[in-house]
Structure formats: structure tokens, C-alpha cells
Short mmCIF file of C-alpha atoms in Angstrom, two decimals:
data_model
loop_
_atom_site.label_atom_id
_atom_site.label_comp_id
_atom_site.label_asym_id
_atom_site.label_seq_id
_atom_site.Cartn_x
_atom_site.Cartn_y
_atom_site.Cartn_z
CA UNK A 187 119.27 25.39 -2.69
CA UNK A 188 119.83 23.59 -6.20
CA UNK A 189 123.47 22.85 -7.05
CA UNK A 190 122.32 24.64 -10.71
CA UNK A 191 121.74 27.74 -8.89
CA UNK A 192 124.57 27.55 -6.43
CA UNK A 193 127.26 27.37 -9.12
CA UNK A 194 125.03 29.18 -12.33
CA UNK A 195 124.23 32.70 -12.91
CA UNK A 196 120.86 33.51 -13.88
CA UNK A 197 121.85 33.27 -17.69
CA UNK A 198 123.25 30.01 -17.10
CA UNK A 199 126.80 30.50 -17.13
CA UNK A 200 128.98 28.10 -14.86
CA UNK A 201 129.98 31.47 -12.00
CA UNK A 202 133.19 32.30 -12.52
CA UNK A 203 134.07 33.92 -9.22
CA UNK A 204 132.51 31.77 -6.10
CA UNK A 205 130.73 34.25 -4.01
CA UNK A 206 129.12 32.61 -1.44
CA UNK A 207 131.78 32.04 0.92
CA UNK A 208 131.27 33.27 4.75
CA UNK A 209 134.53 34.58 4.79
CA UNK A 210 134.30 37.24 2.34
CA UNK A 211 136.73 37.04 -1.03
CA UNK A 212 139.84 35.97 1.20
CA UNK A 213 140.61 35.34 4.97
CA UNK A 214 144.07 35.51 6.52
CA UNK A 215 144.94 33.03 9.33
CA UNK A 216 146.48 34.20 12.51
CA UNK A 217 149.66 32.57 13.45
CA UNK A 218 150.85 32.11 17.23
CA UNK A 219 154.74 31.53 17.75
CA UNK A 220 154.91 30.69 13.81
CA UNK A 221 151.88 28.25 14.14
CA UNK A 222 148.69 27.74 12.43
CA UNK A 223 145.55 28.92 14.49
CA UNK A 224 142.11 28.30 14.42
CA UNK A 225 141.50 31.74 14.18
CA UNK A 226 141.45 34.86 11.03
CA UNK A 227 141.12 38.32 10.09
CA UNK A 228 138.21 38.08 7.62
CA UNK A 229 135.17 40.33 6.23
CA UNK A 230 131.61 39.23 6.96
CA UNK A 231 128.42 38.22 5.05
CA UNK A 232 127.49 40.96 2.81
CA UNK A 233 124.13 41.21 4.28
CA UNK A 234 125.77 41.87 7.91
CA UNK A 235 128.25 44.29 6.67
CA UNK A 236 125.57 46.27 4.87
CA UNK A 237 123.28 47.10 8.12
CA UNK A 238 126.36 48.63 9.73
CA UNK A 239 126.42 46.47 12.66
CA UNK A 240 127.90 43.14 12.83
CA UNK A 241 125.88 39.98 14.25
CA UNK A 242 128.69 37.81 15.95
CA UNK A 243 126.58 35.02 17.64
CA UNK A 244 128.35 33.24 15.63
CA UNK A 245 131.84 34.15 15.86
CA UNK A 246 134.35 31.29 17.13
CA UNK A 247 137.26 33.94 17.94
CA UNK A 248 137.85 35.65 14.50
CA UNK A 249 138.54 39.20 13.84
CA UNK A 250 135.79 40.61 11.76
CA UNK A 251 136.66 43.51 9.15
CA UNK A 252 134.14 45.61 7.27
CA UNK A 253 134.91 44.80 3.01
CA UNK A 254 135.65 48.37 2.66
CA UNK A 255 138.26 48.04 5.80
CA UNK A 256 139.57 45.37 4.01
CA UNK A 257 139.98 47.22 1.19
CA UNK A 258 141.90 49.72 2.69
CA UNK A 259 144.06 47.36 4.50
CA UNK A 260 145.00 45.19 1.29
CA UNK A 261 146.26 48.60 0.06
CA UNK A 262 148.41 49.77 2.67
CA UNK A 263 149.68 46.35 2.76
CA UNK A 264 149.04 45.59 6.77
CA UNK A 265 148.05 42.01 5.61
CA UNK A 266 150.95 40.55 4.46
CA UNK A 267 152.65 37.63 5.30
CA UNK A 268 154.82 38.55 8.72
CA UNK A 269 152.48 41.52 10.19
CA UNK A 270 152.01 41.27 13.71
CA UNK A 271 148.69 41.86 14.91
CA UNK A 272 147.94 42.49 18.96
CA UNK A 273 144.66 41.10 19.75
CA UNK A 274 143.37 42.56 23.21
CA UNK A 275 140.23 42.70 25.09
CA UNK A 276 137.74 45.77 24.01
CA UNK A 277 137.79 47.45 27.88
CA UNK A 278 142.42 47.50 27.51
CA UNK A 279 144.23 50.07 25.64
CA UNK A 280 147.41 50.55 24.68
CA UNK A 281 149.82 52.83 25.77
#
């Protein structure tokens, strides 16, 4: 891909929003103890959320959110700065 179309719209404007980012418009890393991990809460490519199933071949560990999850979440304010988050394998529930 051209650098020209990468960062210009088809009418030649310089984009003004980047959109092309894996992570969706913002990711949220995932602290352990108070420390930096490798891993985040973020939405996927548009093209995967749109099927309605999620390809994660490629995952290294993140949690993966549908946009309109996201959404919701950014609302109700569950990711802000100091909100715990339990991560647990899919066959454990709590309680």
C-alpha cells in the first residue's frame, strides 16, 4: 500500500482520524500489582467484528471486545483508570 493512500482520503485530504490501527480507536493496558503488562482490553479489526465471530489466531493474550461492547463499556465507565478486571479460564465460573 502507497503511503498517499495510507494517510489520504480519496479526495485527497491528509485523514484526519487514523483508522487503520489493529486495536480499534483506543486499547487499555492491563496492569498486574500496579505494573505495565503486555497485555489489553481492545476491539478488533472491523472486518472480524462484522462477521460476528472473532478470528484469534492471532491473539498474544489480549481481551477482545466487540466496538459496540466497547461502546457500552466507555459509557458505564468500567474502563477507567483503577477498574479491576478478573481474567479466568472460559471452562471456571465465579461464584
Amino acid at each position: 500500500m502507497l503511503a498517499r493512500q495510507m494517510f489520504y482520503d480519496s479526495d485527497g485530504k491528509l485523514v484526519t482520524e487514523w483508522r487503520k490501527n489493529d486495536f480499534g480507536k483506543w486499547s487499555w493496558n492491563m496492569k498486574r500489582n500496579g505494573v505495565r503488562t503486555v497485555y489489553c482490553i481492545h476491539t478488533t479489526p472491523e472486518d472480524e467484528a462484522t462477521t460476528g465471530s472473532f478470528e484469534l489466531s492471532q491473539s498474544h493474550g489480549c481481551l477482545h471486545i466487540r466496538p459496540k461492547d466497547r461502546d457500552v463499556m466507555v459509557d458505564k465507565r468500567y474502563l477507567v483508570r483503577g477498574t479491576e478486571v478478573e481474567v479466568m479460564p472460559y471452562n471456571k465460573r465465579r461464584g
